[in-house]
C-alpha cells in the first residue's frame, strides 16, 4: 500500500483511502455540451474521478464547464505543452495527467511543479509500452516490467527535483503479466499511489477479462489505489466493470 496520499478535489488517493474508480470522456474536447452530458452520466453511474483530454488552449474551456456541471474531480490530460497544464490549473482542474520528461527543460517542469503545489493539485504520471524513453528501451531491449517502472520513476524524479511528491503513477501494458509485474515492482520501489489499468485491452469482452485479471490480482495483493477499466465502448460501461472488479476482489 502506498504511503503517500494525494487529494484530487474531494477524493483521497493512496495510503489507506478507498480504491476509487475512474473513467475518461471519449467526446471531442470542443464538444462542450456533449462532454458535459457524458460527464453527468458517468457521475450518475458512480464514477468518482473523470479525465478529459486538453489538446489545445480552446479545450481549456471544457474544465470550468465540467466543474459547474458535476461534483466529482476533473483530471486534465496533457501531453507535451506545459502551458496547457498551467492554464488547466488556473481554470480550476483537480488533477493533471502529464509526463514531466515530455514537456521540455527543467524550467518548464519547475513551473508545472510549483503551480500544482501552490494549488494542491496532484499529478499523475502515466507510462505504457509505447511511450518508453529510448535509453530505457535500449537498456532492456523491449518494454519489460522493469523498463515501465524505471520510466515512471524517472518522470517522478523530475518532479522530486522541485520538491513535488503529490504524484500518482501508472504503468500500463496490453500484456497483463507485464502490467502486473510492473506494478509489483513499483509497489516495492516507491511510496507513490498507483493507478491501475490495462491499456489497449481489445474488444469489450477481452478488455473486461484482461482488466479483471490484471487489476483484480493486484488488488488482492493490496496493490493499487485507483483504477480505470479501459474500454472502447461508452465509458459508462467502464464504471460498472470497475465496481464488479472491486466487488469480485472483496473490496
PDB file of C-alpha atoms in Angstrom:
ATOM      1  CA  UNK A   1       0.000   0.000   0.000  1.00  0.00           C
ATOM      2  CA  UNK A   2       1.267   3.459  -0.855  1.00  0.00           C
ATOM      3  CA  UNK A   3       2.466   5.634   1.998  1.00  0.00           C
ATOM      4  CA  UNK A   4       1.851   8.883   0.155  1.00  0.00           C
ATOM      5  CA  UNK A   5      -1.716  10.160  -0.044  1.00  0.00           C
ATOM      6  CA  UNK A   6      -2.880  12.784  -2.527  1.00  0.00           C
ATOM      7  CA  UNK A   7      -6.172  14.623  -2.801  1.00  0.00           C
ATOM      8  CA  UNK A   8      -7.924  15.252  -6.113  1.00  0.00           C
ATOM      9  CA  UNK A   9     -10.848  17.527  -5.384  1.00  0.00           C
ATOM     10  CA  UNK A  10     -12.892  15.665  -2.760  1.00  0.00           C
ATOM     11  CA  UNK A  11     -11.285  12.255  -3.398  1.00  0.00           C
ATOM     12  CA  UNK A  12      -8.329  10.875  -1.456  1.00  0.00           C
ATOM     13  CA  UNK A  13      -5.945   8.531  -3.282  1.00  0.00           C
ATOM     14  CA  UNK A  14      -3.437   6.274  -1.529  1.00  0.00           C
ATOM     15  CA  UNK A  15      -2.339   5.426   1.999  1.00  0.00           C
ATOM     16  CA  UNK A  16      -5.472   3.617   3.112  1.00  0.00           C
ATOM     17  CA  UNK A  17      -8.058   5.636   1.194  1.00  0.00           C
ATOM     18  CA  UNK A  18     -10.811   3.682  -0.558  1.00  0.00           C
ATOM     19  CA  UNK A  19      -9.968   2.484  -4.060  1.00  0.00           C
ATOM     20  CA  UNK A  20     -11.594   4.957  -6.459  1.00  0.00           C
ATOM     21  CA  UNK A  21     -12.999   4.248  -9.926  1.00  0.00           C
ATOM     22  CA  UNK A  22     -12.105   6.476 -12.839  1.00  0.00           C
ATOM     23  CA  UNK A  23     -13.127   6.924 -16.447  1.00  0.00           C
ATOM     24  CA  UNK A  24     -12.281   9.217 -19.343  1.00  0.00           C
ATOM     25  CA  UNK A  25     -14.534  11.207 -21.620  1.00  0.00           C
ATOM     26  CA  UNK A  26     -14.412   9.997 -25.230  1.00  0.00           C
ATOM     27  CA  UNK A  27     -16.225  13.018 -26.625  1.00  0.00           C
ATOM     28  CA  UNK A  28     -14.443  15.693 -28.638  1.00  0.00           C
ATOM     29  CA  UNK A  29     -12.790  18.317 -26.425  1.00  0.00           C
ATOM     30  CA  UNK A  30     -14.506  21.075 -28.409  1.00  0.00           C
ATOM     31  CA  UNK A  31     -17.940  19.494 -27.869  1.00  0.00           C
ATOM     32  CA  UNK A  32     -18.653  21.177 -24.554  1.00  0.00           C
ATOM     33  CA  UNK A  33     -22.338  20.196 -24.391  1.00  0.00           C
ATOM     34  CA  UNK A  34     -21.673  16.574 -25.356  1.00  0.00           C
ATOM     35  CA  UNK A  35     -18.798  16.308 -22.902  1.00  0.00           C
ATOM     36  CA  UNK A  36     -20.842  17.740 -20.046  1.00  0.00           C
ATOM     37  CA  UNK A  37     -23.724  15.364 -20.833  1.00  0.00           C
ATOM     38  CA  UNK A  38     -21.385  12.361 -20.810  1.00  0.00           C
ATOM     39  CA  UNK A  39     -19.726  13.528 -17.594  1.00  0.00           C
ATOM     40  CA  UNK A  40     -23.132  13.772 -15.903  1.00  0.00           C
ATOM     41  CA  UNK A  41     -23.963  10.201 -16.981  1.00  0.00           C
ATOM     42  CA  UNK A  42     -20.625   8.986 -15.650  1.00  0.00           C
ATOM     43  CA  UNK A  43     -21.174  10.674 -12.303  1.00  0.00           C
ATOM     44  CA  UNK A  44     -24.673   9.188 -12.081  1.00  0.00           C
ATOM     45  CA  UNK A  45     -23.212   5.732 -12.799  1.00  0.00           C
ATOM     46  CA  UNK A  46     -20.847   6.069  -9.834  1.00  0.00           C
ATOM     47  CA  UNK A  47     -17.676   7.364 -11.469  1.00  0.00           C
ATOM     48  CA  UNK A  48     -15.510   9.005  -8.816  1.00  0.00           C
ATOM     49  CA  UNK A  49     -12.891  10.775 -10.968  1.00  0.00           C
ATOM     50  CA  UNK A  50     -13.285  11.948 -14.579  1.00  0.00           C
ATOM     51  CA  UNK A  51     -10.434  12.609 -17.003  1.00  0.00           C
ATOM     52  CA  UNK A  52     -10.741  14.813 -20.052  1.00  0.00           C
ATOM     53  CA  UNK A  53      -8.264  15.442 -22.857  1.00  0.00           C
ATOM     54  CA  UNK A  54      -6.980  19.012 -23.127  1.00  0.00           C
ATOM     55  CA  UNK A  55      -5.181  19.028 -26.502  1.00  0.00           C
ATOM     56  CA  UNK A  56      -5.109  22.805 -27.014  1.00  0.00           C
ATOM     57  CA  UNK A  57      -5.921  26.140 -25.394  1.00  0.00           C
ATOM     58  CA  UNK A  58      -9.504  26.133 -26.682  1.00  0.00           C
ATOM     59  CA  UNK A  59     -10.104  22.858 -24.845  1.00  0.00           C
ATOM     60  CA  UNK A  60      -9.295  24.501 -21.500  1.00  0.00           C
ATOM     61  CA  UNK A  61     -12.823  25.960 -21.707  1.00  0.00           C
ATOM     62  CA  UNK A  62     -14.154  22.478 -21.007  1.00  0.00           C
ATOM     63  CA  UNK A  63     -12.757  22.463 -17.459  1.00  0.00           C
ATOM     64  CA  UNK A  64     -14.973  25.183 -15.903  1.00  0.00           C
ATOM     65  CA  UNK A  65     -17.968  23.775 -17.793  1.00  0.00           C
ATOM     66  CA  UNK A  66     -17.377  20.346 -16.238  1.00  0.00           C
ATOM     67  CA  UNK A  67     -16.683  21.787 -12.801  1.00  0.00           C
ATOM     68  CA  UNK A  68     -20.005  23.618 -12.900  1.00  0.00           C
ATOM     69  CA  UNK A  69     -21.952  20.546 -14.022  1.00  0.00           C
ATOM     70  CA  UNK A  70     -20.530  17.784 -11.812  1.00  0.00           C
ATOM     71  CA  UNK A  71     -19.262  17.461  -8.255  1.00  0.00           C
ATOM     72  CA  UNK A  72     -16.560  14.823  -8.798  1.00  0.00           C
ATOM     73  CA  UNK A  73     -12.894  15.666  -9.533  1.00  0.00           C
ATOM     74  CA  UNK A  74     -11.804  16.541 -13.066  1.00  0.00           C
ATOM     75  CA  UNK A  75      -8.413  15.494 -14.414  1.00  0.00           C
ATOM     76  CA  UNK A  76      -6.810  17.267 -17.383  1.00  0.00           C
ATOM     77  CA  UNK A  77      -4.958  15.020 -19.818  1.00  0.00           C
ATOM     78  CA  UNK A  78      -1.914  16.992 -21.045  1.00  0.00           C
ATOM     79  CA  UNK A  79       0.699  15.638 -23.429  1.00  0.00           C
ATOM     80  CA  UNK A  80       3.539  17.935 -24.446  1.00  0.00           C
ATOM     81  CA  UNK A  81       2.577  21.570 -23.801  1.00  0.00           C
ATOM     82  CA  UNK A  82       3.365  22.647 -20.260  1.00  0.00           C
ATOM     83  CA  UNK A  83       1.389  25.879 -20.792  1.00  0.00           C
ATOM     84  CA  UNK A  84      -1.783  23.796 -21.070  1.00  0.00           C
ATOM     85  CA  UNK A  85      -1.071  22.377 -17.627  1.00  0.00           C
ATOM     86  CA  UNK A  86      -0.668  25.865 -16.174  1.00  0.00           C
ATOM     87  CA  UNK A  87      -3.891  27.047 -17.829  1.00  0.00           C
ATOM     88  CA  UNK A  88      -5.782  23.953 -16.678  1.00  0.00           C
ATOM     89  CA  UNK A  89      -4.804  24.680 -13.079  1.00  0.00           C
ATOM     90  CA  UNK A  90      -5.904  28.305 -13.499  1.00  0.00           C
ATOM     91  CA  UNK A  91      -9.228  27.020 -14.876  1.00  0.00           C
ATOM     92  CA  UNK A  92      -9.868  25.028 -11.694  1.00  0.00           C
ATOM     93  CA  UNK A  93      -8.892  21.464 -12.601  1.00  0.00           C
ATOM     94  CA  UNK A  94      -8.441  18.993  -9.722  1.00  0.00           C
ATOM     95  CA  UNK A  95      -5.588  16.891 -11.082  1.00  0.00           C
ATOM     96  CA  UNK A  96      -3.156  16.881 -14.014  1.00  0.00           C
ATOM     97  CA  UNK A  97      -2.045  13.886 -16.060  1.00  0.00           C
ATOM     98  CA  UNK A  98       1.320  14.742 -17.612  1.00  0.00           C
ATOM     99  CA  UNK A  99       4.750  13.162 -18.058  1.00  0.00           C
ATOM    100  CA  UNK A 100       7.363  15.762 -16.996  1.00  0.00           C
ATOM    101  CA  UNK A 101      10.029  14.289 -19.273  1.00  0.00           C
ATOM    102  CA  UNK A 102       7.904  15.156 -22.315  1.00  0.00           C
ATOM    103  CA  UNK A 103       7.379  18.867 -21.694  1.00  0.00           C
ATOM    104  CA  UNK A 104      10.877  20.281 -22.113  1.00  0.00           C
ATOM    105  CA  UNK A 105      13.615  21.678 -19.892  1.00  0.00           C
ATOM    106  CA  UNK A 106      13.854  21.957 -16.121  1.00  0.00           C
ATOM    107  CA  UNK A 107      12.332  25.423 -16.082  1.00  0.00           C
ATOM    108  CA  UNK A 108       9.096  24.136 -17.622  1.00  0.00           C
ATOM    109  CA  UNK A 109       8.949  21.225 -15.196  1.00  0.00           C
ATOM    110  CA  UNK A 110       9.625  23.652 -12.335  1.00  0.00           C
ATOM    111  CA  UNK A 111       6.745  25.897 -13.399  1.00  0.00           C
ATOM    112  CA  UNK A 112       4.319  22.986 -13.526  1.00  0.00           C
ATOM    113  CA  UNK A 113       5.542  21.548 -10.207  1.00  0.00           C
ATOM    114  CA  UNK A 114       5.395  24.895  -8.397  1.00  0.00           C
ATOM    115  CA  UNK A 115       1.986  25.821  -9.817  1.00  0.00           C
ATOM    116  CA  UNK A 116       0.464  22.443  -8.940  1.00  0.00           C
ATOM    117  CA  UNK A 117       1.999  22.533  -5.466  1.00  0.00           C
ATOM    118  CA  UNK A 118       0.691  26.044  -4.824  1.00  0.00           C
ATOM    119  CA  UNK A 119      -2.838  24.932  -5.706  1.00  0.00           C
ATOM    120  CA  UNK A 120      -2.631  21.451  -4.101  1.00  0.00           C
ATOM    121  CA  UNK A 121      -3.097  19.770  -7.480  1.00  0.00           C
ATOM    122  CA  UNK A 122      -1.707  16.213  -7.758  1.00  0.00           C
ATOM    123  CA  UNK A 123      -0.031  14.964 -10.920  1.00  0.00           C
ATOM    124  CA  UNK A 124      -0.443  11.536 -12.465  1.00  0.00           C
ATOM    125  CA  UNK A 125       2.460  10.184 -14.436  1.00  0.00           C
ATOM    126  CA  UNK A 126       1.355   7.578 -16.959  1.00  0.00           C
ATOM    127  CA  UNK A 127       3.731   5.391 -18.931  1.00  0.00           C
ATOM    128  CA  UNK A 128       2.936   2.499 -21.244  1.00  0.00           C
ATOM    129  CA  UNK A 129       4.728   0.073 -23.528  1.00  0.00           C
ATOM    130  CA  UNK A 130       4.689   2.526 -26.438  1.00  0.00           C
ATOM    131  CA  UNK A 131       5.968   5.561 -24.538  1.00  0.00           C
ATOM    132  CA  UNK A 132       9.280   4.344 -23.132  1.00  0.00           C
ATOM    133  CA  UNK A 133      12.364   6.532 -23.434  1.00  0.00           C
ATOM    134  CA  UNK A 134      14.961   5.403 -25.983  1.00  0.00           C
ATOM    135  CA  UNK A 135      17.705   4.846 -23.401  1.00  0.00           C
ATOM    136  CA  UNK A 136      15.435   2.709 -21.224  1.00  0.00           C
ATOM    137  CA  UNK A 137      14.255   0.712 -24.235  1.00  0.00           C
ATOM    138  CA  UNK A 138      17.856   0.192 -25.318  1.00  0.00           C
ATOM    139  CA  UNK A 139      18.823  -0.990 -21.830  1.00  0.00           C
ATOM    140  CA  UNK A 140      16.118  -3.667 -21.638  1.00  0.00           C
ATOM    141  CA  UNK A 141      15.629  -4.441 -25.328  1.00  0.00           C
ATOM    142  CA  UNK A 142      11.821  -4.315 -25.150  1.00  0.00           C
ATOM    143  CA  UNK A 143       9.092  -2.939 -22.841  1.00  0.00           C
ATOM    144  CA  UNK A 144       9.704  -5.128 -19.808  1.00  0.00           C
ATOM    145  CA  UNK A 145       8.013  -4.624 -16.445  1.00  0.00           C
ATOM    146  CA  UNK A 146      11.228  -3.147 -15.027  1.00  0.00           C
ATOM    147  CA  UNK A 147      11.502  -0.805 -18.025  1.00  0.00           C
ATOM    148  CA  UNK A 148       7.981   0.508 -17.386  1.00  0.00           C
ATOM    149  CA  UNK A 149       8.725   1.064 -13.716  1.00  0.00           C
ATOM    150  CA  UNK A 150      12.072   2.744 -14.474  1.00  0.00           C
ATOM    151  CA  UNK A 151      10.328   5.122 -16.863  1.00  0.00           C
ATOM    152  CA  UNK A 152       7.640   6.082 -14.350  1.00  0.00           C
ATOM    153  CA  UNK A 153      10.201   6.668 -11.599  1.00  0.00           C
ATOM    154  CA  UNK A 154      12.351   8.723 -13.992  1.00  0.00           C
ATOM    155  CA  UNK A 155       9.441  11.088 -14.648  1.00  0.00           C
ATOM    156  CA  UNK A 156       8.675  11.238 -10.912  1.00  0.00           C
ATOM    157  CA  UNK A 157      12.297  12.144 -10.186  1.00  0.00           C
ATOM    158  CA  UNK A 158      11.963  15.240 -12.385  1.00  0.00           C
ATOM    159  CA  UNK A 159       9.196  16.482 -10.079  1.00  0.00           C
ATOM    160  CA  UNK A 160      11.113  15.449  -6.959  1.00  0.00           C
ATOM    161  CA  UNK A 161      13.893  17.853  -8.011  1.00  0.00           C
ATOM    162  CA  UNK A 162      11.422  20.628  -7.250  1.00  0.00           C
ATOM    163  CA  UNK A 163      10.168  19.093  -4.013  1.00  0.00           C
ATOM    164  CA  UNK A 164       6.943  17.812  -5.560  1.00  0.00           C
ATOM    165  CA  UNK A 165       5.640  14.497  -4.244  1.00  0.00           C
ATOM    166  CA  UNK A 166       1.854  14.659  -4.788  1.00  0.00           C
ATOM    167  CA  UNK A 167       2.286  12.157  -7.585  1.00  0.00           C
ATOM    168  CA  UNK A 168       0.325   9.120  -8.743  1.00  0.00           C
ATOM    169  CA  UNK A 169       1.972   6.547 -11.037  1.00  0.00           C
ATOM    170  CA  UNK A 170       0.556   4.264 -13.706  1.00  0.00           C
ATOM    171  CA  UNK A 171       2.444   1.684 -15.768  1.00  0.00           C
ATOM    172  CA  UNK A 172       0.025   0.248 -18.278  1.00  0.00           C
ATOM    173  CA  UNK A 173       0.639  -2.503 -20.787  1.00  0.00           C
ATOM    174  CA  UNK A 174      -1.597  -4.527 -23.088  1.00  0.00           C
ATOM    175  CA  UNK A 175       0.217  -7.600 -21.778  1.00  0.00           C
ATOM    176  CA  UNK A 176      -1.394  -8.444 -18.444  1.00  0.00           C
ATOM    177  CA  UNK A 177       1.610 -10.264 -16.996  1.00  0.00           C
ATOM    178  CA  UNK A 178       3.928  -7.345 -17.792  1.00  0.00           C
ATOM    179  CA  UNK A 179       1.431  -4.891 -16.320  1.00  0.00           C
ATOM    180  CA  UNK A 180       1.072  -6.868 -13.092  1.00  0.00           C
ATOM    181  CA  UNK A 181       4.826  -7.255 -12.668  1.00  0.00           C
ATOM    182  CA  UNK A 182       5.432  -3.543 -13.321  1.00  0.00           C
ATOM    183  CA  UNK A 183       3.050  -2.533 -10.564  1.00  0.00           C
ATOM    184  CA  UNK A 184       4.506  -5.125  -8.199  1.00  0.00           C
ATOM    185  CA  UNK A 185       7.988  -3.678  -8.778  1.00  0.00           C
ATOM    186  CA  UNK A 186       6.686  -0.136  -8.300  1.00  0.00           C
ATOM    187  CA  UNK A 187       4.911  -1.061  -5.068  1.00  0.00           C
ATOM    188  CA  UNK A 188       8.238  -2.302  -3.711  1.00  0.00           C
ATOM    189  CA  UNK A 189      10.250   0.624  -5.113  1.00  0.00           C
ATOM    190  CA  UNK A 190       8.323   3.743  -4.102  1.00  0.00           C
ATOM    191  CA  UNK A 191       5.644   5.157  -1.819  1.00  0.00           C
ATOM    192  CA  UNK A 192       3.517   6.768  -4.528  1.00  0.00           C
ATOM    193  CA  UNK A 193      -0.153   5.856  -5.021  1.00  0.00           C
ATOM    194  CA  UNK A 194      -0.719   3.592  -8.027  1.00  0.00           C
ATOM    195  CA  UNK A 195      -3.361   3.996 -10.730  1.00  0.00           C
ATOM    196  CA  UNK A 196      -4.136   0.521 -12.122  1.00  0.00           C
ATOM    197  CA  UNK A 197      -5.163  -0.250 -15.668  1.00  0.00           C
ATOM    198  CA  UNK A 198      -4.553  -2.396 -18.740  1.00  0.00           C
ATOM    199  CA  UNK A 199      -4.057  -0.437 -21.956  1.00  0.00           C
ATOM    200  CA  UNK A 200      -5.254  -1.380 -25.459  1.00  0.00           C
ATOM    201  CA  UNK A 201      -7.170  -4.258 -23.926  1.00  0.00           C
ATOM    202  CA  UNK A 202      -9.167  -5.034 -27.085  1.00  0.00           C
ATOM    203  CA  UNK A 203     -12.868  -5.824 -27.521  1.00  0.00           C
ATOM    204  CA  UNK A 204     -15.365  -5.330 -24.700  1.00  0.00           C
ATOM    205  CA  UNK A 205     -15.160  -8.941 -23.516  1.00  0.00           C
ATOM    206  CA  UNK A 206     -11.371  -9.160 -23.791  1.00  0.00           C
ATOM    207  CA  UNK A 207     -10.947  -5.786 -22.083  1.00  0.00           C
ATOM    208  CA  UNK A 208     -13.113  -6.969 -19.213  1.00  0.00           C
ATOM    209  CA  UNK A 209     -11.224 -10.253 -18.894  1.00  0.00           C
ATOM    210  CA  UNK A 210      -7.767  -8.678 -19.084  1.00  0.00           C
ATOM    211  CA  UNK A 211      -8.677  -5.886 -16.673  1.00  0.00           C
ATOM    212  CA  UNK A 212     -10.254  -8.322 -14.231  1.00  0.00           C
ATOM    213  CA  UNK A 213      -7.124 -10.466 -14.198  1.00  0.00           C
ATOM    214  CA  UNK A 214      -4.618  -7.611 -14.056  1.00  0.00           C
ATOM    215  CA  UNK A 215      -6.383  -5.153 -11.783  1.00  0.00           C
ATOM    216  CA  UNK A 216      -8.008  -7.867  -9.692  1.00  0.00           C
ATOM    217  CA  UNK A 217      -4.831  -9.802  -8.941  1.00  0.00           C
ATOM    218  CA  UNK A 218      -3.015  -6.647  -7.860  1.00  0.00           C
ATOM    219  CA  UNK A 219      -5.887  -5.548  -5.624  1.00  0.00           C
ATOM    220  CA  UNK A 220      -5.909  -8.981  -3.978  1.00  0.00           C
ATOM    221  CA  UNK A 221      -2.254  -8.395  -3.100  1.00  0.00           C
ATOM    222  CA  UNK A 222      -3.040  -4.989  -1.617  1.00  0.00           C
ATOM    223  CA  UNK A 223      -1.589  -3.081  -4.569  1.00  0.00           C
ATOM    224  CA  UNK A 224      -3.499  -0.230  -6.214  1.00  0.00           C
ATOM    225  CA  UNK A 225      -5.230   2.933  -5.075  1.00  0.00           C
ATOM    226  CA  UNK A 226      -7.399   3.967  -8.025  1.00  0.00           C
ATOM    227  CA  UNK A 227      -8.479   2.052 -11.142  1.00  0.00           C
ATOM    228  CA  UNK A 228      -9.718   2.509 -14.667  1.00  0.00           C
ATOM    229  CA  UNK A 229     -11.100  -0.316 -16.796  1.00  0.00           C
ATOM    230  CA  UNK A 230     -10.264   0.921 -20.307  1.00  0.00           C
ATOM    231  CA  UNK A 231     -12.897   0.015 -22.893  1.00  0.00           C
ATOM    232  CA  UNK A 232     -13.580   1.245 -26.428  1.00  0.00           C
ATOM    233  CA  UNK A 233     -17.295   1.400 -25.616  1.00  0.00           C
ATOM    234  CA  UNK A 234     -19.420   4.030 -23.877  1.00  0.00           C
ATOM    235  CA  UNK A 235     -17.272   4.950 -20.837  1.00  0.00           C
ATOM    236  CA  UNK A 236     -20.244   4.316 -18.538  1.00  0.00           C
ATOM    237  CA  UNK A 237     -19.573   0.598 -19.101  1.00  0.00           C
ATOM    238  CA  UNK A 238     -16.127   1.130 -17.526  1.00  0.00           C
ATOM    239  CA  UNK A 239     -17.756   2.161 -14.251  1.00  0.00           C
ATOM    240  CA  UNK A 240     -19.917  -0.957 -13.957  1.00  0.00           C
ATOM    241  CA  UNK A 241     -16.877  -3.104 -14.780  1.00  0.00           C
ATOM    242  CA  UNK A 242     -14.817  -1.278 -12.160  1.00  0.00           C
ATOM    243  CA  UNK A 243     -17.389  -1.862  -9.450  1.00  0.00           C
ATOM    244  CA  UNK A 244     -17.701  -5.511 -10.432  1.00  0.00           C
ATOM    245  CA  UNK A 245     -13.929  -5.970 -10.195  1.00  0.00           C
ATOM    246  CA  UNK A 246     -13.831  -4.341  -6.753  1.00  0.00           C
ATOM    247  CA  UNK A 247     -16.758  -6.474  -5.624  1.00  0.00           C
ATOM    248  CA  UNK A 248     -15.138  -9.627  -7.015  1.00  0.00           C
ATOM    249  CA  UNK A 249     -11.930  -8.778  -5.156  1.00  0.00           C
ATOM    250  CA  UNK A 250     -13.902  -8.335  -1.945  1.00  0.00           C
ATOM    251  CA  UNK A 251     -13.266  -4.586  -1.733  1.00  0.00           C
TER     252      UNK A 251
END
